[in-house]
Amino acid sequence: MRISVIGCGYLGAVHAAALASMGHSVVGIDVDPGKVQQLAQGVAPFHEPGLDELLQDGRATGRLRFATDPAEARGAQVHFLCVGTPQDKASDAADLTFVVSALESLLPHLAAGAVVVGKSTVPVGTVDMLRGILARRPDVLLGWNPEFLRQGTAIKDSLVPDRLVYGVEGGRPAAFNPATGAPLGVAAALDAVYEPLLAAGIPRLVCSFATAELIKSAANAYLATKVSFINAVAGLCDAAGADVTELSAAMGLDPRIGSRYLHAGLGFGGGCLPKDIRSFRAQAATLGVPAVEDWMRLVDSVNVSQRERTVGLARELCGGALAGRSVTVLGASFKPDTDDIRDSPALDVADRLAAAGAHVTVTDPKAVNLAWRRYPRLRFEASTGRTLQDAELVLLLTEWDEYRRLCPAVTGQLVRRRVVLDARNVLDAAAWREEGWLVRGLGTSAGTLATAGAVG
């Protein structure tokens, strides 16, 4: 099929490359000439494992190209809207400016019978607004196909997804021929797009527009709830002298709960989860559902408080004052395997430490070049070894594998004081303590207090 992808940021670039790898002829369109040029050369403008290879393969086969002119979408049978929906600057609601602009730019270039499919995460009711824009083109179909990509595993999530969701006019009853069961309209077009995935047995859910709009936000809200719940319990464990890592391991063995994302630590960040739960809260307020509104407010509050709590623990480990202390921060990206620093808990904590007077040096395998421009009062080093030199306190804030694998003995030779705050609870604390380290985590004070000596 001939397909266009409008918006070549994180979602669009990955989606375009994945579709080309399935055999489709794809054009990605973006307003940023620099980004388009870089993608056209087979190089991603951000770090995502495996994406460069997929881009280069699409370029080599001729199935993937990029452009800035929306007219290049002319002739495509399916057009995917993959533009961003950031948090509105004046509220918690999502800003739909880019979605509206993308659709309006497409209108003059849509062929009769074309299908426009939204993939962006949007509040419920967005499709109704877009249908108003498409009213002048009754020969064009509109569908919604929410994305479920995770940064760091986006290629796998695209090529081997957990599920495919189609939002169509009239929901499932209207999507299939009642006599033959064959898909119609949007469902038929998306079946053709995802034919290799469906043939591999990937589950497909066909639903109404409202359901499709809510699915991604609801999924993220539940994930955020699970993370914030165990982080709140971590505070309870510290107060009670319990160990949250042992507690969560036991909870995770219950099949009704499961162990995934039931891991206490610094909390979540990034460009999706925080803004999506705030948008979900705003939607609940608009629709008059206070239970969801209040719930999301609490989840957000617990998440942000983990950052404050981490700074407090760092101060405690420095004898009650951070001013003048040499502090090393391991990690700048909001999670491992990405260079995305949007709403990064690691950088937020590092900046708070610097504001309290600490001399903070930050390192990260991929995000240093992006972070140093945004955080001028922090010092950045590409080398982990140089970052650790003469540190009085080490904070592990992003759980990159290379930080998990640090040798406590070798690391101990670099620092001034063997004190580490493992805010992700990923280090082998016993091994580090054997090398004379004072180790502190979030919710693990029971194992720490017994071995902690005086901290000067």
PDB file of C-alpha atoms in Angstrom, residues 12-264:
ATOM      1  CA  GLY A  12       5.942   8.945  13.462  1.00  0.00           C
ATOM      2  CA  ALA A  13       9.526   8.056  12.616  1.00  0.00           C
ATOM      3  CA  VAL A  14       9.225   4.645  14.251  1.00  0.00           C
ATOM      4  CA  HIS A  15       5.809   3.985  12.679  1.00  0.00           C
ATOM      5  CA  ALA A  16       6.972   4.984   9.191  1.00  0.00           C
ATOM      6  CA  ALA A  17      10.065   2.783   9.393  1.00  0.00           C
ATOM      7  CA  ALA A  18       8.061  -0.169  10.718  1.00  0.00           C
ATOM      8  CA  LEU A  19       5.435   0.112   7.956  1.00  0.00           C
ATOM      9  CA  ALA A  20       8.154   0.240   5.292  1.00  0.00           C
ATOM     10  CA  SER A  21       9.708  -2.899   6.781  1.00  0.00           C
ATOM     11  CA  MET A  22       6.318  -4.615   6.295  1.00  0.00           C
ATOM     12  CA  GLY A  23       6.544  -3.939   2.558  1.00  0.00           C
ATOM     13  CA  HIS A  24       4.514  -0.732   2.215  1.00  0.00           C
ATOM     14  CA  SER A  25       5.584   2.365   0.272  1.00  0.00           C
ATOM     15  CA  VAL A  26       5.776   5.074   2.933  1.00  0.00           C
ATOM     16  CA  VAL A  27       6.403   8.815   2.930  1.00  0.00           C
ATOM     17  CA  GLY A  28       7.009  10.545   6.244  1.00  0.00           C
ATOM     18  CA  ILE A  29       6.161  14.249   6.346  1.00  0.00           C
ATOM     19  CA  ASP A  30       7.353  16.771   8.924  1.00  0.00           C
ATOM     20  CA  VAL A  31       7.646  20.555   9.112  1.00  0.00           C
ATOM     21  CA  ASP A  32      11.226  20.396  10.441  1.00  0.00           C
ATOM     22  CA  PRO A  33      13.654  20.374   7.475  1.00  0.00           C
ATOM     23  CA  GLY A  34      16.603  19.334   9.639  1.00  0.00           C
ATOM     24  CA  LYS A  35      14.743  16.336  11.008  1.00  0.00           C
ATOM     25  CA  VAL A  36      13.558  15.324   7.533  1.00  0.00           C
ATOM     26  CA  GLN A  37      17.072  15.545   6.120  1.00  0.00           C
ATOM     27  CA  GLN A  38      18.493  13.434   8.930  1.00  0.00           C
ATOM     28  CA  LEU A  39      15.786  10.774   8.600  1.00  0.00           C
ATOM     29  CA  ALA A  40      16.248  10.708   4.819  1.00  0.00           C
ATOM     30  CA  GLN A  41      19.906   9.849   5.416  1.00  0.00           C
ATOM     31  CA  GLY A  42      18.874   6.875   7.542  1.00  0.00           C
ATOM     32  CA  VAL A  43      19.777   8.429  10.890  1.00  0.00           C
ATOM     33  CA  ALA A  44      17.257   8.903  13.704  1.00  0.00           C
ATOM     34  CA  PRO A  45      17.229  12.338  15.381  1.00  0.00           C
ATOM     35  CA  PHE A  46      16.901  10.610  18.756  1.00  0.00           C
ATOM     36  CA  HIS A  47      18.202   7.423  20.349  1.00  0.00           C
ATOM     37  CA  GLU A  48      16.019   4.358  19.878  1.00  0.00           C
ATOM     38  CA  PRO A  49      17.674   0.913  19.654  1.00  0.00           C
ATOM     39  CA  GLY A  50      17.267  -0.593  16.185  1.00  0.00           C
ATOM     40  CA  LEU A  51      15.682   2.434  14.512  1.00  0.00           C
ATOM     41  CA  ASP A  52      18.723   3.502  12.473  1.00  0.00           C
ATOM     42  CA  GLU A  53      18.929   0.017  10.964  1.00  0.00           C
ATOM     43  CA  LEU A  54      15.229   0.065  10.058  1.00  0.00           C
ATOM     44  CA  LEU A  55      15.543   3.542   8.495  1.00  0.00           C
ATOM     45  CA  GLN A  56      18.564   2.486   6.457  1.00  0.00           C
ATOM     46  CA  ASP A  57      16.770  -0.633   5.275  1.00  0.00           C
ATOM     47  CA  GLY A  58      13.774   1.435   4.153  1.00  0.00           C
ATOM     48  CA  ARG A  59      16.068   3.818   2.332  1.00  0.00           C
ATOM     49  CA  ALA A  60      17.951   0.992   0.624  1.00  0.00           C
ATOM     50  CA  THR A  61      14.775  -0.701  -0.621  1.00  0.00           C
ATOM     51  CA  GLY A  62      13.241   2.577  -1.764  1.00  0.00           C
ATOM     52  CA  ARG A  63      10.136   1.944   0.311  1.00  0.00           C
ATOM     53  CA  LEU A  64      10.757   4.801   2.755  1.00  0.00           C
ATOM     54  CA  ARG A  65      11.296   8.487   2.084  1.00  0.00           C
ATOM     55  CA  PHE A  66      10.753  11.745   3.937  1.00  0.00           C
ATOM     56  CA  ALA A  67       9.572  15.205   2.898  1.00  0.00           C
ATOM     57  CA  THR A  68       8.429  18.574   4.255  1.00  0.00           C
ATOM     58  CA  ASP A  69       5.711  19.233   1.656  1.00  0.00           C
ATOM     59  CA  PRO A  70       2.268  17.788   2.533  1.00  0.00           C
ATOM     60  CA  ALA A  71       1.621  17.480  -1.205  1.00  0.00           C
ATOM     61  CA  GLU A  72       3.973  14.477  -1.137  1.00  0.00           C
ATOM     62  CA  ALA A  73       1.165  12.599   0.607  1.00  0.00           C
ATOM     63  CA  ARG A  74      -0.968  12.800  -2.544  1.00  0.00           C
ATOM     64  CA  GLY A  75      -1.860   9.362  -3.844  1.00  0.00           C
ATOM     65  CA  ALA A  76      -1.510   7.582  -0.512  1.00  0.00           C
ATOM     66  CA  GLN A  77      -4.368   5.269   0.402  1.00  0.00           C
ATOM     67  CA  VAL A  78      -3.927   5.592   4.163  1.00  0.00           C
ATOM     68  CA  HIS A  79      -2.666   8.644   6.056  1.00  0.00           C
ATOM     69  CA  PHE A  80      -1.535   8.306   9.678  1.00  0.00           C
ATOM     70  CA  LEU A  81      -1.584  11.356  11.975  1.00  0.00           C
ATOM     71  CA  CYS A  82       1.384  10.921  14.327  1.00  0.00           C
ATOM     72  CA  VAL A  83       1.964  14.456  15.596  1.00  0.00           C
ATOM     73  CA  GLY A  84       2.516  15.341  19.244  1.00  0.00           C
ATOM     74  CA  THR A  85      -0.182  16.253  21.740  1.00  0.00           C
ATOM     75  CA  PRO A  86       1.800  18.030  24.477  1.00  0.00           C
ATOM     76  CA  GLN A  87       0.295  19.322  27.683  1.00  0.00           C
ATOM     77  CA  ASP A  88      -1.379  22.669  27.198  1.00  0.00           C
ATOM     78  CA  LYS A  89       0.709  25.517  28.633  1.00  0.00           C
ATOM     79  CA  ALA A  90      -2.267  26.959  30.513  1.00  0.00           C
ATOM     80  CA  SER A  91      -3.865  23.750  31.858  1.00  0.00           C
ATOM     81  CA  ASP A  92      -3.517  19.993  32.307  1.00  0.00           C
ATOM     82  CA  ALA A  93      -5.423  19.331  29.070  1.00  0.00           C
ATOM     83  CA  ALA A  94      -3.763  18.102  25.877  1.00  0.00           C
ATOM     84  CA  ASP A  95      -2.865  20.666  23.232  1.00  0.00           C
ATOM     85  CA  LEU A  96      -4.454  19.507  19.959  1.00  0.00           C
ATOM     86  CA  THR A  97      -3.035  22.302  17.812  1.00  0.00           C
ATOM     87  CA  PHE A  98      -0.669  20.006  15.914  1.00  0.00           C
ATOM     88  CA  VAL A  99      -3.360  17.387  15.235  1.00  0.00           C
ATOM     89  CA  VAL A 100      -5.711  19.979  13.784  1.00  0.00           C
ATOM     90  CA  SER A 101      -2.927  21.564  11.729  1.00  0.00           C
ATOM     91  CA  ALA A 102      -1.819  18.177  10.371  1.00  0.00           C
ATOM     92  CA  LEU A 103      -5.317  17.287   9.207  1.00  0.00           C
ATOM     93  CA  GLU A 104      -5.895  20.679   7.617  1.00  0.00           C
ATOM     94  CA  SER A 105      -2.591  20.448   5.741  1.00  0.00           C
ATOM     95  CA  LEU A 106      -3.676  17.076   4.341  1.00  0.00           C
ATOM     96  CA  LEU A 107      -7.127  18.111   3.119  1.00  0.00           C
ATOM     97  CA  PRO A 108      -6.133  19.427  -0.328  1.00  0.00           C
ATOM     98  CA  HIS A 109      -4.129  16.276  -1.043  1.00  0.00           C
ATOM     99  CA  LEU A 110      -6.570  13.555  -0.030  1.00  0.00           C
ATOM    100  CA  ALA A 111      -7.831  11.292  -2.801  1.00  0.00           C
ATOM    101  CA  ALA A 112     -11.434  10.143  -2.875  1.00  0.00           C
ATOM    102  CA  GLY A 113     -11.775   7.040  -0.721  1.00  0.00           C
ATOM    103  CA  ALA A 114      -8.640   7.784   1.276  1.00  0.00           C
ATOM    104  CA  VAL A 115      -8.509   6.821   4.951  1.00  0.00           C
ATOM    105  CA  VAL A 116      -7.158   9.207   7.597  1.00  0.00           C
ATOM    106  CA  VAL A 117      -6.128   7.404  10.786  1.00  0.00           C
ATOM    107  CA  GLY A 118      -5.101   9.095  14.020  1.00  0.00           C
ATOM    108  CA  LYS A 119      -2.413   7.469  16.160  1.00  0.00           C
ATOM    109  CA  SER A 120      -1.677  10.345  18.537  1.00  0.00           C
ATOM    110  CA  THR A 121      -2.812  10.096  22.152  1.00  0.00           C
ATOM    111  CA  VAL A 122      -5.802  12.410  22.382  1.00  0.00           C
ATOM    112  CA  PRO A 123      -8.630  13.186  24.825  1.00  0.00           C
ATOM    113  CA  VAL A 124     -12.030  11.636  24.218  1.00  0.00           C
ATOM    114  CA  GLY A 125     -14.084  13.802  21.869  1.00  0.00           C
ATOM    115  CA  THR A 126     -11.162  14.684  19.599  1.00  0.00           C
ATOM    116  CA  VAL A 127     -12.532  12.609  16.721  1.00  0.00           C
ATOM    117  CA  ASP A 128     -15.811  14.525  16.848  1.00  0.00           C
ATOM    118  CA  MET A 129     -13.862  17.751  16.384  1.00  0.00           C
ATOM    119  CA  LEU A 130     -11.830  16.319  13.501  1.00  0.00           C
ATOM    120  CA  ARG A 131     -14.975  15.053  11.792  1.00  0.00           C
ATOM    121  CA  GLY A 132     -16.095  18.685  11.680  1.00  0.00           C
ATOM    122  CA  ILE A 133     -12.925  19.556   9.752  1.00  0.00           C
ATOM    123  CA  LEU A 134     -13.460  16.611   7.406  1.00  0.00           C
ATOM    124  CA  ALA A 135     -17.108  17.544   6.811  1.00  0.00           C
ATOM    125  CA  ARG A 136     -16.077  19.204   3.530  1.00  0.00           C
ATOM    126  CA  ARG A 137     -14.635  15.853   2.403  1.00  0.00           C
ATOM    127  CA  PRO A 138     -17.438  13.289   2.834  1.00  0.00           C
ATOM    128  CA  ASP A 139     -15.535  10.969   0.471  1.00  0.00           C
ATOM    129  CA  VAL A 140     -12.752  10.494   3.060  1.00  0.00           C
ATOM    130  CA  LEU A 141     -12.947   8.010   5.934  1.00  0.00           C
ATOM    131  CA  LEU A 142     -11.665   8.667   9.472  1.00  0.00           C
ATOM    132  CA  GLY A 143     -10.409   6.098  11.961  1.00  0.00           C
ATOM    133  CA  TRP A 144      -8.388   5.939  15.183  1.00  0.00           C
ATOM    134  CA  ASN A 145      -5.538   3.509  15.845  1.00  0.00           C
ATOM    135  CA  PRO A 146      -3.890   4.377  19.192  1.00  0.00           C
ATOM    136  CA  GLU A 147      -0.191   3.653  19.656  1.00  0.00           C
ATOM    137  CA  PHE A 148       1.300   1.693  22.543  1.00  0.00           C
ATOM    138  CA  LEU A 149       5.016   2.271  22.026  1.00  0.00           C
ATOM    139  CA  ARG A 150       7.531   2.247  24.860  1.00  0.00           C
ATOM    140  CA  GLN A 151      10.746   4.157  24.433  1.00  0.00           C
ATOM    141  CA  GLY A 152      13.652   1.770  24.332  1.00  0.00           C
ATOM    142  CA  THR A 153      11.551  -1.068  22.880  1.00  0.00           C
ATOM    143  CA  ALA A 154       9.577   0.842  20.235  1.00  0.00           C
ATOM    144  CA  ILE A 155      10.718  -1.286  17.293  1.00  0.00           C
ATOM    145  CA  LYS A 156       9.598  -4.503  18.962  1.00  0.00           C
ATOM    146  CA  ASP A 157       6.378  -2.825  20.096  1.00  0.00           C
ATOM    147  CA  SER A 158       5.693  -1.859  16.462  1.00  0.00           C
ATOM    148  CA  LEU A 159       6.578  -5.157  14.814  1.00  0.00           C
ATOM    149  CA  VAL A 160       5.362  -7.502  17.574  1.00  0.00           C
ATOM    150  CA  PRO A 161       2.698  -5.453  19.398  1.00  0.00           C
ATOM    151  CA  ASP A 162       0.564  -6.747  22.242  1.00  0.00           C
ATOM    152  CA  ARG A 163      -2.608  -5.719  20.391  1.00  0.00           C
ATOM    153  CA  LEU A 164      -4.034  -3.605  17.572  1.00  0.00           C
ATOM    154  CA  VAL A 165      -6.945  -1.272  18.272  1.00  0.00           C
ATOM    155  CA  TYR A 166      -9.198   0.179  15.563  1.00  0.00           C
ATOM    156  CA  GLY A 167     -11.631   2.948  16.426  1.00  0.00           C
ATOM    157  CA  VAL A 168     -14.317   3.233  13.749  1.00  0.00           C
ATOM    158  CA  GLU A 169     -17.584   5.044  13.153  1.00  0.00           C
ATOM    159  CA  GLY A 170     -20.371   3.028  14.780  1.00  0.00           C
ATOM    160  CA  GLY A 171     -17.975   0.684  16.561  1.00  0.00           C
ATOM    161  CA  ARG A 172     -17.551  -3.035  15.879  1.00  0.00           C
ATOM    162  CA  PRO A 173     -21.096  -3.691  14.528  1.00  0.00           C
ATOM    163  CA  ALA A 174     -20.507  -1.197  11.708  1.00  0.00           C
ATOM    164  CA  ALA A 175     -17.028  -2.440  10.845  1.00  0.00           C
ATOM    165  CA  PHE A 176     -17.969  -5.765   9.256  1.00  0.00           C
ATOM    166  CA  ASN A 177     -20.357  -6.985   6.588  1.00  0.00           C
ATOM    167  CA  PRO A 178     -23.207  -8.638   8.528  1.00  0.00           C
ATOM    168  CA  ALA A 179     -23.646 -11.279   5.830  1.00  0.00           C
ATOM    169  CA  THR A 180     -20.039 -12.275   5.197  1.00  0.00           C
ATOM    170  CA  GLY A 181     -18.163 -10.952   8.211  1.00  0.00           C
ATOM    171  CA  ALA A 182     -15.666  -9.229   5.919  1.00  0.00           C
ATOM    172  CA  PRO A 183     -14.187  -5.965   7.231  1.00  0.00           C
ATOM    173  CA  LEU A 184     -15.469  -2.737   5.755  1.00  0.00           C
ATOM    174  CA  GLY A 185     -14.097   0.771   5.292  1.00  0.00           C
ATOM    175  CA  VAL A 186     -11.528   1.757   7.929  1.00  0.00           C
ATOM    176  CA  ALA A 187     -11.297  -1.772   9.344  1.00  0.00           C
ATOM    177  CA  ALA A 188     -10.565  -3.196   5.892  1.00  0.00           C
ATOM    178  CA  ALA A 189      -7.898  -0.561   5.233  1.00  0.00           C
ATOM    179  CA  LEU A 190      -6.169  -1.163   8.568  1.00  0.00           C
ATOM    180  CA  ASP A 191      -6.341  -4.923   8.074  1.00  0.00           C
ATOM    181  CA  ALA A 192      -4.447  -4.410   4.816  1.00  0.00           C
ATOM    182  CA  VAL A 193      -1.872  -2.196   6.554  1.00  0.00           C
ATOM    183  CA  TYR A 194      -1.288  -4.674   9.360  1.00  0.00           C
ATOM    184  CA  GLU A 195      -1.736  -7.884   7.375  1.00  0.00           C
ATOM    185  CA  PRO A 196       1.665  -9.336   8.430  1.00  0.00           C
ATOM    186  CA  LEU A 197       0.881  -8.699  12.099  1.00  0.00           C
ATOM    187  CA  LEU A 198      -2.617 -10.178  11.886  1.00  0.00           C
ATOM    188  CA  ALA A 199      -1.214 -13.228  10.065  1.00  0.00           C
ATOM    189  CA  ALA A 200       1.196 -13.676  12.978  1.00  0.00           C
ATOM    190  CA  GLY A 201      -1.736 -13.821  15.400  1.00  0.00           C
ATOM    191  CA  ILE A 202      -1.593 -10.325  16.939  1.00  0.00           C
ATOM    192  CA  PRO A 203      -4.972  -9.666  18.649  1.00  0.00           C
ATOM    193  CA  ARG A 204      -7.204  -7.029  17.050  1.00  0.00           C
ATOM    194  CA  LEU A 205      -9.886  -5.034  18.867  1.00  0.00           C
ATOM    195  CA  VAL A 206     -12.426  -3.028  16.865  1.00  0.00           C
ATOM    196  CA  CYS A 207     -14.362  -0.477  18.908  1.00  0.00           C
ATOM    197  CA  SER A 208     -16.032   2.918  18.905  1.00  0.00           C
ATOM    198  CA  PHE A 209     -14.152   6.182  18.549  1.00  0.00           C
ATOM    199  CA  ALA A 210     -14.655   7.077  22.216  1.00  0.00           C
ATOM    200  CA  THR A 211     -13.282   3.744  23.394  1.00  0.00           C
ATOM    201  CA  ALA A 212     -10.253   3.988  21.102  1.00  0.00           C
ATOM    202  CA  GLU A 213      -9.540   7.516  22.339  1.00  0.00           C
ATOM    203  CA  LEU A 214      -9.664   6.428  25.982  1.00  0.00           C
ATOM    204  CA  ILE A 215      -7.706   3.163  25.734  1.00  0.00           C
ATOM    205  CA  LYS A 216      -4.167   4.595  25.666  1.00  0.00           C
ATOM    206  CA  SER A 217      -4.872   7.157  28.401  1.00  0.00           C
ATOM    207  CA  ALA A 218      -6.564   4.555  30.589  1.00  0.00           C
ATOM    208  CA  ALA A 219      -3.675   2.118  30.117  1.00  0.00           C
ATOM    209  CA  ASN A 220      -1.132   4.781  31.057  1.00  0.00           C
ATOM    210  CA  ALA A 221      -3.247   5.862  34.025  1.00  0.00           C
ATOM    211  CA  TYR A 222      -3.302   2.288  35.333  1.00  0.00           C
ATOM    212  CA  LEU A 223       0.448   1.877  34.825  1.00  0.00           C
ATOM    213  CA  ALA A 224       1.094   5.164  36.634  1.00  0.00           C
ATOM    214  CA  THR A 225      -1.195   4.041  39.451  1.00  0.00           C
ATOM    215  CA  LYS A 226       0.761   0.811  39.899  1.00  0.00           C
ATOM    216  CA  VAL A 227       4.099   2.650  39.978  1.00  0.00           C
ATOM    217  CA  SER A 228       2.869   5.325  42.376  1.00  0.00           C
ATOM    218  CA  PHE A 229       1.221   2.749  44.631  1.00  0.00           C
ATOM    219  CA  ILE A 230       4.428   0.818  45.258  1.00  0.00           C
ATOM    220  CA  ASN A 231       6.333   4.097  45.682  1.00  0.00           C
ATOM    221  CA  ALA A 232       3.857   5.199  48.335  1.00  0.00           C
ATOM    222  CA  VAL A 233       4.268   1.817  50.035  1.00  0.00           C
ATOM    223  CA  ALA A 234       8.044   2.367  49.944  1.00  0.00           C
ATOM    224  CA  GLY A 235       7.515   5.330  52.251  1.00  0.00           C
ATOM    225  CA  LEU A 236       5.481   3.105  54.543  1.00  0.00           C
ATOM    226  CA  CYS A 237       8.279   0.513  54.521  1.00  0.00           C
ATOM    227  CA  ASP A 238      10.840   3.123  55.537  1.00  0.00           C
ATOM    228  CA  ALA A 239       8.604   4.264  58.379  1.00  0.00           C
ATOM    229  CA  ALA A 240       7.989   0.692  59.553  1.00  0.00           C
ATOM    230  CA  GLY A 241      11.517  -0.667  59.048  1.00  0.00           C
ATOM    231  CA  ALA A 242      10.448  -3.011  56.242  1.00  0.00           C
ATOM    232  CA  ASP A 243      12.030  -3.670  52.825  1.00  0.00           C
ATOM    233  CA  VAL A 244       9.903  -2.735  49.810  1.00  0.00           C
ATOM    234  CA  THR A 245      11.935  -4.900  47.419  1.00  0.00           C
ATOM    235  CA  GLU A 246      11.043  -8.024  49.400  1.00  0.00           C
ATOM    236  CA  LEU A 247       7.461  -6.853  49.817  1.00  0.00           C
ATOM    237  CA  SER A 248       6.960  -6.156  46.100  1.00  0.00           C
ATOM    238  CA  ALA A 249       8.542  -9.487  45.152  1.00  0.00           C
ATOM    239  CA  ALA A 250       6.009 -11.274  47.327  1.00  0.00           C
ATOM    240  CA  MET A 251       3.116  -9.191  45.985  1.00  0.00           C
ATOM    241  CA  GLY A 252       4.206  -9.794  42.398  1.00  0.00           C
ATOM    242  CA  LEU A 253       3.840 -13.563  42.794  1.00  0.00           C
ATOM    243  CA  ASP A 254       0.102 -13.051  43.157  1.00  0.00           C
ATOM    244  CA  PRO A 255      -1.240 -13.616  39.597  1.00  0.00           C
ATOM    245  CA  ARG A 256      -3.951 -11.019  40.229  1.00  0.00           C
ATOM    246  CA  ILE A 257      -1.256  -8.381  40.708  1.00  0.00           C
ATOM    247  CA  GLY A 258       1.854  -9.427  38.764  1.00  0.00           C
ATOM    248  CA  SER A 259       5.407  -8.179  39.165  1.00  0.00           C
ATOM    249  CA  ARG A 260       5.734  -5.912  36.115  1.00  0.00           C
ATOM    250  CA  TYR A 261       6.110  -2.242  37.063  1.00  0.00           C
ATOM    251  CA  LEU A 262       5.707  -3.128  40.731  1.00  0.00           C
ATOM    252  CA  HIS A 263       9.170  -1.790  41.494  1.00  0.00           C
ATOM    253  CA  ALA A 264       9.701   1.073  43.912  1.00  0.00           C
TER     254      ALA A 264
END
